[in-house]
CSV table of C-alpha atoms and ligand atoms in Angstrom, one decimal:
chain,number,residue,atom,x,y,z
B,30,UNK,CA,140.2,78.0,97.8
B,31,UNK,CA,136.4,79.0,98.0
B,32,UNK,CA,135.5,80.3,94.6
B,33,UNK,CA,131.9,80.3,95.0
B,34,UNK,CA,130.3,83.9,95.1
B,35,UNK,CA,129.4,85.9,98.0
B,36,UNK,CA,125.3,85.4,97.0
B,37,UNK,CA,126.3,81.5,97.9
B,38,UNK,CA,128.8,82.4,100.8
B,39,UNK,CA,126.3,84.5,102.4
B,40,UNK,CA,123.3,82.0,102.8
B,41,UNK,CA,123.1,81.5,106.5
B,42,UNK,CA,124.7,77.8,107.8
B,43,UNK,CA,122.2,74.8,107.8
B,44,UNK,CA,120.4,75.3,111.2
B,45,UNK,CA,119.1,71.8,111.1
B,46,UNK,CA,122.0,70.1,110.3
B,47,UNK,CA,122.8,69.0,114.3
B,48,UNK,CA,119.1,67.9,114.8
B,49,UNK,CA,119.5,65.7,111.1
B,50,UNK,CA,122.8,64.0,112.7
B,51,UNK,CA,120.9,63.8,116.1
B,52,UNK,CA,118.0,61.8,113.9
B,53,UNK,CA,120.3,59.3,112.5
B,54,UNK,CA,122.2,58.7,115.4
B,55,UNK,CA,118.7,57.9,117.3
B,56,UNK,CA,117.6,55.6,114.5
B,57,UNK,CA,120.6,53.5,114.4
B,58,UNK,CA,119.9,53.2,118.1
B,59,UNK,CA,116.5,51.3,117.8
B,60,UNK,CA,114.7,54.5,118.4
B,61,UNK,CA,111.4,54.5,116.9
B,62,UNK,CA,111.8,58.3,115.9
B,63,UNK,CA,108.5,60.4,115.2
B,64,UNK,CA,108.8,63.1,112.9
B,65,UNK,CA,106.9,66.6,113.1
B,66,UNK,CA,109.1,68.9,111.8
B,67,UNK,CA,109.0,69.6,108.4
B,68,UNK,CA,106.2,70.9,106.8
B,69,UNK,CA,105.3,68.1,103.9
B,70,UNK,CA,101.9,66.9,103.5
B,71,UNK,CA,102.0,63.2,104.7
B,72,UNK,CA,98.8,62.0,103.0
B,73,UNK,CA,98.9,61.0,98.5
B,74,UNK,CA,97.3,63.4,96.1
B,75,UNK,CA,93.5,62.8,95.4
B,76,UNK,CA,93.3,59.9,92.8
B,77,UNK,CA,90.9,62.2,90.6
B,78,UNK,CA,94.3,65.0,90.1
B,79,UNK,CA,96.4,61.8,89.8
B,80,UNK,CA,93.9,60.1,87.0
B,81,UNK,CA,93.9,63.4,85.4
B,82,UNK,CA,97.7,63.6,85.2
B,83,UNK,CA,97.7,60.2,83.9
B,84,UNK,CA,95.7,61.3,80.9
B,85,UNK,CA,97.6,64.3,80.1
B,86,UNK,CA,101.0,63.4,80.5
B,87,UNK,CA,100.1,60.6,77.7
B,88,UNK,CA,98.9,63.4,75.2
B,89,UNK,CA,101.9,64.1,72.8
B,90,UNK,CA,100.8,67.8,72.5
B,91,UNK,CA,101.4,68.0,76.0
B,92,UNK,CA,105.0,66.8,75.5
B,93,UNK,CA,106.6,70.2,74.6
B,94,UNK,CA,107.9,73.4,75.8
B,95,UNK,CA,104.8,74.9,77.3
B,96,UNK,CA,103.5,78.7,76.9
B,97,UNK,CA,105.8,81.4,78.4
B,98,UNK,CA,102.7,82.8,80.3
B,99,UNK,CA,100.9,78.9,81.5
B,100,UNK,CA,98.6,77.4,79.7
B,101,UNK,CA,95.2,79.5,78.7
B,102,UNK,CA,92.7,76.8,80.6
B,103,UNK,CA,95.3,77.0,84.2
B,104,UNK,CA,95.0,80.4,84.1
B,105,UNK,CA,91.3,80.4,83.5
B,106,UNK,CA,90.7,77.8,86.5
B,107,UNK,CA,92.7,80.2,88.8
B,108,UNK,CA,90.8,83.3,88.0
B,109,UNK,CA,87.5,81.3,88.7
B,110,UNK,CA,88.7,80.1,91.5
B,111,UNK,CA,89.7,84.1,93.1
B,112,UNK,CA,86.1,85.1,91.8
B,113,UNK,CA,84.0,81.9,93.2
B,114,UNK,CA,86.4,81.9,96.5
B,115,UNK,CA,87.1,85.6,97.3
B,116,UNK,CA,84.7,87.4,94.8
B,117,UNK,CA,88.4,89.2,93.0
B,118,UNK,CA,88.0,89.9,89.8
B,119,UNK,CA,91.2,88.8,87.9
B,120,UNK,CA,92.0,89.3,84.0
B,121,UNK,CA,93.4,85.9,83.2
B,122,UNK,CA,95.6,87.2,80.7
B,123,UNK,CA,97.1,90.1,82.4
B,124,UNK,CA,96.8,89.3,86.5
B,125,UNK,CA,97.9,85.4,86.7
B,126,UNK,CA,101.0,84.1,86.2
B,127,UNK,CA,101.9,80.3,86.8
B,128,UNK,CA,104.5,79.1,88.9
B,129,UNK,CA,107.2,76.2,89.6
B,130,UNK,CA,105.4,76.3,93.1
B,131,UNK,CA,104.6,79.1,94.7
B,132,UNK,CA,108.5,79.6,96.1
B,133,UNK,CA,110.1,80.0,92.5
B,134,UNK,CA,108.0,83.2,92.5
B,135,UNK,CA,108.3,84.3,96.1
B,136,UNK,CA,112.5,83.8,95.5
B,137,UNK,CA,112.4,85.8,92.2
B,138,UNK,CA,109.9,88.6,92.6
B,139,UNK,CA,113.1,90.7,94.8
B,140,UNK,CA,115.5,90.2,91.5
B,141,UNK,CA,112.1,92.0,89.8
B,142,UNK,CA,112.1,95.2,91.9
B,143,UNK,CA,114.9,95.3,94.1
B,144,UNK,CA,118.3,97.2,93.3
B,145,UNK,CA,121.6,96.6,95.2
B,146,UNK,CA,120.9,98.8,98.9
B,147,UNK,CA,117.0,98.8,98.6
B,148,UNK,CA,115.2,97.3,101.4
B,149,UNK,CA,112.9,94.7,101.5
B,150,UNK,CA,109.6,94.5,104.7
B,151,UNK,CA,110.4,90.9,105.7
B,152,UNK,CA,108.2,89.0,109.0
B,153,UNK,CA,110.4,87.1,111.6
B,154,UNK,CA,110.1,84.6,112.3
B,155,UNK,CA,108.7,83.4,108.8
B,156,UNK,CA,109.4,81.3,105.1
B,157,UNK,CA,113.1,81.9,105.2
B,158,UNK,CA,112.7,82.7,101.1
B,159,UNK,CA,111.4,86.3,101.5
B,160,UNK,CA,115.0,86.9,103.4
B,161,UNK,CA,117.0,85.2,101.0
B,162,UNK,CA,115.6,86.2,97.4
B,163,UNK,CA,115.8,89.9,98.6
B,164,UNK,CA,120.1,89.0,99.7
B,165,UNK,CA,120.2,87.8,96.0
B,166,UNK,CA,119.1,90.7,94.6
B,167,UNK,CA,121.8,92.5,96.6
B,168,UNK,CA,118.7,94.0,99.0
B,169,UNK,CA,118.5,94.6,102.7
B,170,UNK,CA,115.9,92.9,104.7
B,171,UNK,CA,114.5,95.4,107.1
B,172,UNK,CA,112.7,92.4,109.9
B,173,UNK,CA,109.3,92.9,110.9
B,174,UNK,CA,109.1,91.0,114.5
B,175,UNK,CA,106.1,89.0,114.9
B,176,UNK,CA,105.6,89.0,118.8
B,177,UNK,CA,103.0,86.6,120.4
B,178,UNK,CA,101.4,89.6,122.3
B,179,UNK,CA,100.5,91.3,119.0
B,180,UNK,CA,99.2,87.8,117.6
B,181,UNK,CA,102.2,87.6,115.3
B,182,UNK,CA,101.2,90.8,113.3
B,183,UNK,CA,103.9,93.5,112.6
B,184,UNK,CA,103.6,96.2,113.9
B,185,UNK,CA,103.6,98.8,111.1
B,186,UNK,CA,104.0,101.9,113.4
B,187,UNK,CA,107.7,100.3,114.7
B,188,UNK,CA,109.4,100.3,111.0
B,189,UNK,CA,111.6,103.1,111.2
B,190,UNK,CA,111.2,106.0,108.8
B,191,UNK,CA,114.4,105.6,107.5
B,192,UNK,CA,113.5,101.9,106.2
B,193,UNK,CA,110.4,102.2,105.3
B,194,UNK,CA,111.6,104.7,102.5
B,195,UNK,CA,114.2,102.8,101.2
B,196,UNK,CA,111.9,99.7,101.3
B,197,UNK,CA,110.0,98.1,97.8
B,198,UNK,CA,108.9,95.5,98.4
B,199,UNK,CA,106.8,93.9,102.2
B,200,UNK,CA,106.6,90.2,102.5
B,201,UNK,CA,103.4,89.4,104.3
B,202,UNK,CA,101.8,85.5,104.7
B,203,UNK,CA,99.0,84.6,106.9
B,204,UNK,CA,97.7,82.2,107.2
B,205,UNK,CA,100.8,82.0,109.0
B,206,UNK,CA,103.7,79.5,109.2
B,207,UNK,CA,105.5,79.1,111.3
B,208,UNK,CA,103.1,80.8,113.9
B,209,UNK,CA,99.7,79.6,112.9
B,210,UNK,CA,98.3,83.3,113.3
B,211,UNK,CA,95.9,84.6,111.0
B,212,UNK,CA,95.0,88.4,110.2
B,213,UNK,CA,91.6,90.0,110.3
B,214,UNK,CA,90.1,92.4,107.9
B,215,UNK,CA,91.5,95.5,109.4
B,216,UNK,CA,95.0,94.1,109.7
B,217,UNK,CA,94.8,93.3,105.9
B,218,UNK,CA,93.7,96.7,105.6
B,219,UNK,CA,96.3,98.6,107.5
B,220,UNK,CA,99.2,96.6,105.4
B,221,UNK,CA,97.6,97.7,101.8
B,222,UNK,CA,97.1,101.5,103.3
B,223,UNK,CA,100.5,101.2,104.7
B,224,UNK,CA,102.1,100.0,101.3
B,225,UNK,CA,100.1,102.8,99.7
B,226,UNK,CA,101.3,105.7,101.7
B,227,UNK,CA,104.7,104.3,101.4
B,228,UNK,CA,104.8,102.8,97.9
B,229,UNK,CA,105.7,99.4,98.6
B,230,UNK,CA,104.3,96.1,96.8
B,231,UNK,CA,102.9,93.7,99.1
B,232,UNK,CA,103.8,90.2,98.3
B,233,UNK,CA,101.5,88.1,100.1
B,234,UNK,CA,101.9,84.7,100.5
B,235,UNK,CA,98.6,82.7,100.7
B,236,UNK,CA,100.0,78.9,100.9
B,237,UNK,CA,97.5,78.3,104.1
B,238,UNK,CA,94.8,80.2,102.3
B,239,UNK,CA,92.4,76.7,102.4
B,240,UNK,CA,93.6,75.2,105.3
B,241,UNK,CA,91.9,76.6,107.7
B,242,UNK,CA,89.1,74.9,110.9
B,243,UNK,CA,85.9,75.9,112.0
B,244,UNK,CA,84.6,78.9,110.6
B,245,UNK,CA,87.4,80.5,109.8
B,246,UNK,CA,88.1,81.0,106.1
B,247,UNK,CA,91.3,82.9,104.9
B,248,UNK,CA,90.9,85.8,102.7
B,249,UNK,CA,92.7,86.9,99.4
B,250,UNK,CA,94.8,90.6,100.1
B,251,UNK,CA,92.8,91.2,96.8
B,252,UNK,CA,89.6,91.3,98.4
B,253,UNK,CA,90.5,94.7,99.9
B,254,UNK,CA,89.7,97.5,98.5
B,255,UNK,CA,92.7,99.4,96.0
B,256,UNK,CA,94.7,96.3,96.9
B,257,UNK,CA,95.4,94.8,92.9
B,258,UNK,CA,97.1,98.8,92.2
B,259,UNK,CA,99.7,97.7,94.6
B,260,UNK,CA,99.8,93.9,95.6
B,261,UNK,CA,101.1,90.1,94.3
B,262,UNK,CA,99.0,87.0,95.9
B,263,UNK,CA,101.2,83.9,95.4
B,264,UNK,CA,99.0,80.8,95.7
B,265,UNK,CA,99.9,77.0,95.9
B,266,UNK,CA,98.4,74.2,95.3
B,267,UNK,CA,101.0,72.1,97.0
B,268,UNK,CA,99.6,72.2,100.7
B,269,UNK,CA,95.9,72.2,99.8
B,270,UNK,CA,96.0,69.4,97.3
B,271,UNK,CA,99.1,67.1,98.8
B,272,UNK,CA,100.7,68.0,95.9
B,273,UNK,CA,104.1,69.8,97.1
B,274,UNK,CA,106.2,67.6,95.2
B,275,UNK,CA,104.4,68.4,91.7
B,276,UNK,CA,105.6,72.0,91.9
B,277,UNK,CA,102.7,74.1,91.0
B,278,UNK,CA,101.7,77.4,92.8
B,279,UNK,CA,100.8,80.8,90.7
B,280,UNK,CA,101.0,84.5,91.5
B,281,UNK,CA,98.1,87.0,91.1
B,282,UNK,CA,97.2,90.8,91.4
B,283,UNK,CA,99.1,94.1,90.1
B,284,UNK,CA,99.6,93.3,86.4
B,285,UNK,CA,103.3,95.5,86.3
B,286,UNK,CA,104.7,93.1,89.0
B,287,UNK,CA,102.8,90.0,87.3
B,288,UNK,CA,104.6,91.1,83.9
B,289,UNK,CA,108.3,91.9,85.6
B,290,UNK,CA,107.5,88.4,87.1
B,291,UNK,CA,106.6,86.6,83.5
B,292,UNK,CA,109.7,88.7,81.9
B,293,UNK,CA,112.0,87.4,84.6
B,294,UNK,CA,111.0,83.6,84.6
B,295,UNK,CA,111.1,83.7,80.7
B,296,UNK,CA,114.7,84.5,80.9
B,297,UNK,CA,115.1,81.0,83.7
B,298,UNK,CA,112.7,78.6,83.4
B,299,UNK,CA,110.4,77.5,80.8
B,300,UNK,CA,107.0,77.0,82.5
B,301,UNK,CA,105.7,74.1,84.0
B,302,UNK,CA,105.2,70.8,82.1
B,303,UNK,CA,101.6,71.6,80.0
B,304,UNK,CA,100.1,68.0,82.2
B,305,UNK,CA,100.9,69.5,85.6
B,306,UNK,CA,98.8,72.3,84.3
B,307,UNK,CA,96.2,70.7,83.7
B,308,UNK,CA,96.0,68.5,86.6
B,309,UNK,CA,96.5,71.8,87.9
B,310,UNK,CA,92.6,72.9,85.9
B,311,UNK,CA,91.4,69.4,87.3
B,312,UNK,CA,92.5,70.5,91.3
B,313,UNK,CA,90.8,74.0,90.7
B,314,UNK,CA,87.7,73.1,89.3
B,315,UNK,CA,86.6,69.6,90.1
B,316,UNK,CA,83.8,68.9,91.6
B,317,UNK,CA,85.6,66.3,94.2
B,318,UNK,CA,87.3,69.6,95.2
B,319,UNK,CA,85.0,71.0,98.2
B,320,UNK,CA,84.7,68.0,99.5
B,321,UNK,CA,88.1,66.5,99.3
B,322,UNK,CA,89.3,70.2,100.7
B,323,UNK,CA,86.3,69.8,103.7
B,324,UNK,CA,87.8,65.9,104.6
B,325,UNK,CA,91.5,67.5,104.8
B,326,UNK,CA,90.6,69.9,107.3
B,327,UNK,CA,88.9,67.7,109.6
B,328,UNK,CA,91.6,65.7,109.5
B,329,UNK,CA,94.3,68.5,110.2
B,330,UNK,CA,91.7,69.6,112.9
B,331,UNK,CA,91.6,66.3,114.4
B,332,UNK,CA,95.3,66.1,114.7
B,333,UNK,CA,95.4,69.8,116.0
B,334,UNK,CA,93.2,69.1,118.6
B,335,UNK,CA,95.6,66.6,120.2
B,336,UNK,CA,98.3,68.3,120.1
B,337,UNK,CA,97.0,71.5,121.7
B,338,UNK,CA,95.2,69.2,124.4
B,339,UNK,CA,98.0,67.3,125.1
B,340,UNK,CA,99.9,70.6,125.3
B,341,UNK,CA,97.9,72.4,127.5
B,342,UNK,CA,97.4,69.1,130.0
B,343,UNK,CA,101.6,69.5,130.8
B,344,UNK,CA,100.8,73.3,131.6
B,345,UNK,CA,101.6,75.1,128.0
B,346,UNK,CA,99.5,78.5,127.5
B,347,UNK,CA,98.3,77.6,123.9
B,348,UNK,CA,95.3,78.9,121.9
B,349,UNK,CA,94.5,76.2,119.1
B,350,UNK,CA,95.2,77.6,115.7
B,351,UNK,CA,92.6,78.4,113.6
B,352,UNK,CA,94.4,78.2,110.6
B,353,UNK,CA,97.4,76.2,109.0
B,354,UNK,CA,99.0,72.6,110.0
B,355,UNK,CA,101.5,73.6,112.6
B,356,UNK,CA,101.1,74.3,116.4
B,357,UNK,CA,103.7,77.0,117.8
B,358,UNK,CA,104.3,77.3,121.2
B,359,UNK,CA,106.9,78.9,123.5
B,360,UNK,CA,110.0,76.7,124.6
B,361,UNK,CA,110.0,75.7,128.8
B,362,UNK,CA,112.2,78.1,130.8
B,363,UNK,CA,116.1,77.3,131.0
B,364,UNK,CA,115.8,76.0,127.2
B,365,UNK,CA,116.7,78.1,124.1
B,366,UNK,CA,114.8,76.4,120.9
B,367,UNK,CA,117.4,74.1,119.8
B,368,UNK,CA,118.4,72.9,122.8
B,369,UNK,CA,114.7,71.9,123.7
B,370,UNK,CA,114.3,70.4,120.2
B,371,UNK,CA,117.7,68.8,121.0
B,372,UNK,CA,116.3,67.4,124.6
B,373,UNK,CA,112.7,66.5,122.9
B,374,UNK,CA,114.5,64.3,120.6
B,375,UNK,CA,117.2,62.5,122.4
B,376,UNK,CA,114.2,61.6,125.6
B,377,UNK,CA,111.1,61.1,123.3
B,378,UNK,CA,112.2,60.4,120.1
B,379,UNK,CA,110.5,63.2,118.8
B,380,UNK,CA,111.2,65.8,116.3
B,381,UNK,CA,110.0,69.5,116.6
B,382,UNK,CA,111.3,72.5,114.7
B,383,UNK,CA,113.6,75.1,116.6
B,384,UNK,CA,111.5,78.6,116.0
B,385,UNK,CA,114.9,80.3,115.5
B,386,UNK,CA,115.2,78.2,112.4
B,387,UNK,CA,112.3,80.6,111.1
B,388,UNK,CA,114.4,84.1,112.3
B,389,UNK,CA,115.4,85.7,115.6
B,390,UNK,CA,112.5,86.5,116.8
B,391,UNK,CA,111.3,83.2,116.5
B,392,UNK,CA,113.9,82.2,119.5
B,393,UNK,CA,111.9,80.8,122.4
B,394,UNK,CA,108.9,78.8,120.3
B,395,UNK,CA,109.2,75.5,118.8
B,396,UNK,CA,106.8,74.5,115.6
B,397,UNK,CA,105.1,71.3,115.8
B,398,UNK,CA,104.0,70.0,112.3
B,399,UNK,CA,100.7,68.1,112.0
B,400,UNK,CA,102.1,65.6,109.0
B,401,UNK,CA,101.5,62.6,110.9
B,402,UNK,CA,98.4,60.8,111.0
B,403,UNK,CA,96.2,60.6,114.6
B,404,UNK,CA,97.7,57.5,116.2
B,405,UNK,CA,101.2,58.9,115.7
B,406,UNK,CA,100.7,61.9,117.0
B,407,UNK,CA,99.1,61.2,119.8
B,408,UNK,CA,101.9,58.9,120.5
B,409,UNK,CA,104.2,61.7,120.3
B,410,UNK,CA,102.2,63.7,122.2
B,411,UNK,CA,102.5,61.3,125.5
B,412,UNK,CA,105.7,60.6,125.2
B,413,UNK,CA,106.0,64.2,125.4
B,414,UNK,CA,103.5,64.9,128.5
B,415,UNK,CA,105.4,61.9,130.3
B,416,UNK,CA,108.3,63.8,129.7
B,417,UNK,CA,108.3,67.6,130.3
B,418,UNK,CA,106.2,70.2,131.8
B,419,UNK,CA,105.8,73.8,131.1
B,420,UNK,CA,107.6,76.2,133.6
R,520,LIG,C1,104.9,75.4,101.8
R,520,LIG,C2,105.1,76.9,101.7
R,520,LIG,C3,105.2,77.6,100.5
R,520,LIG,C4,105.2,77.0,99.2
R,520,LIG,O1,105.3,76.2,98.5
R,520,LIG,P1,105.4,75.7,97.1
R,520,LIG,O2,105.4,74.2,97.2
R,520,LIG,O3,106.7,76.2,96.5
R,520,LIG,O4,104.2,76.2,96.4
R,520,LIG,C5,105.2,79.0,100.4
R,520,LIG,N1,105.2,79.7,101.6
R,520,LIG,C6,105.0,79.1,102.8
R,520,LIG,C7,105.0,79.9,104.0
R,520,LIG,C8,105.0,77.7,102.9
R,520,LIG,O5,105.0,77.1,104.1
């Protein structure tokens, strides 16, 4: 007899399971198997965060339950950091909140505003945790397609009336995974004058929001006008500091949904150990930072570059990102996702991930992750052009 509740009964069935089994299978078969699809920093921590953590975690002060709200000095470093990066004012007291990593917050901010039958704005394909925190809270996800030939924006004009009322709460995230997309100004805009006129709270997800190439630099939701009367930022240092397995994000902005947050999480968890914090001060305000941030993103761009070259030389229709470290491109005719991440594997030994993993509408792509380093990838990347074409 299943006894488990529906919350648990309702999570949708392990999409990756068949490639996982197909992985295993290859390696006991000799194959040398090259892995791109999941989203994990492949390169260590900076020693000087590392050094730092050594220090800290030695300091018997450190040792106990930490403050409710983060320590004083983590939440300090993170409002410096919004004023020096994005010129947002943020009241370290009332406006920042850290996190277990940046998804703690994103799963727990629906159980802050959303009642059973409310609706929540959710992007597909996208971070699967905006769908599922809102099913916990007994919420609705109302999908907001992102389609290639609006450069994976919603569409705000194509939410019908109906959900848009009922809605609280509109996950947004760009830098984007899976897609790579990033939003201009204007779109940024649109969303908060959008959530205004229909009284939603953005929750925008800014993992990528440092790892971006060229001159592109990501920009905080904050930064637009009227933005912090209605909007939550959540922030990690996991992807911009190789530091996803530390746990350590924040969330920022409106301080009523940065307090429901802090009530919430008071009730759960009890903060993150007082050294990760301040490895956390060390990450934020170091002055290795800028340069160890500048090195990453050659080296993602590096990488980038020969994917999208190889990709294009076997006929793909591909625009390199200028944001993020995944390449998504459509699937080859004849294919759906899995069964061309299915083919890729079992001929090349190479793992992609299926875009329907990410949501319906993300049928018909596949997400290439850039977590290997140069020579690897390009190695994946022939035995991928001597392999398949685009058609
Ligand atoms: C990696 C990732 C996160 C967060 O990670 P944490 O390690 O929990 O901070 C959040 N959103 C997206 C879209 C991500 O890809």
């Amino acid at each position: 007899m299943d006894r488990t509740a529906e919350r648990i009964r309702l999570l949708p069935k392990y999409l990756f399971a068949e490639i996982d089994k197909k992985i295993r299978e290859a390696q006991a078969k000799g194959v040398d198997v090259i892995k791109l699809g999941i989203g994990d920093p492949d390169m260590p921590t900076p020693d000087y965060i590392v050094k730092k953590m050594q220090e800290e975690v030695a300091r018997p002060e450190n040792q106990c339950y930490p403050p409710d709200e983060g320590v004083k000095e983590f939440r300090e470093a993170i409002a410096d950091y919004y004023r020096q990066r994005f010129g947002v004012k943020l009241d370290p007291q009332k406006e920042v909140l850290p996190l277990l990593g940046s998804k703690e917050g994103i799963a727990h901010i629906s159980a802050c505003f959303v009642n059973p039958g409310d609706v929540n704005l959710v992007p597909d394909p996208g971070y699967p945790v905006y769908s599922i925190g809102t099913l916990f809270a007994g919420g609705a996800p109302q999908l907001m397609p992102l389609k290639r030939d609006n450069d994976f924006l919603p569409e705000f004009h194509n939410i019908p009336a109906e959900a848009a009322r009922r809605a609280k709460l509109m996950f947004l995230n760009y830098p984007n995974n899976p897609t790579g997309a990033v939003a201009t100004k204007e779109f940024m805009e649109e969303a908060v004058s959008y959530a205004d006129d229909n009284n939603l709270i953005i929750c925008h997800d800014a993992a990528y929001n440092e790892l971006a190439f060229e001159d592109y630099k990501p920009m905080s939701i904050l930064e637009v006008k009227g933005a912090k009367e209605l909007a939550i930022e959540f922030g990690s240092l996991s992807k911009t500091f190789n530091m996803t397995g530390w746990r350590i994000g924040y969330a920022v902005g409106n301080p009523l949904a940065v307090e429901a947050l802090y009530r919430f999480k008071t009730n759960i968890d009890s903060g993150l150990f007082k050294a990760i914090q301040f490895a956390g001060v060390e990450a934020l305000t170091s002055p290795h930072t800028e340069s160890f941030i500048e090195e990453l993103r050659t080296i993602y761009q590096g990488r980038r570059d020969v994917v999208v070259k190889a990709l294009q030389e076997a006929g793909w229709p591909l625009e390199a990102p200028k944001a993020t470290f995944y390449v998504w491109a459509p699937v080859p005719a004849g294919f759906t996702s899995q069964e061309f991440v299915s083919y890729l594997l079992e001929e090349t030994g190479v793992v992609v991930t299926p875009g329907r993993g990410f949501g319906k509408h993300g049928e018909g792509f596949f997400r290439i992750a850039l977590t290997v380093n140069k020579e690897r990838m390009q190695e994946a990347m022939e035995r991928i052009k001597n392999t398949v074409r685009y058609a």
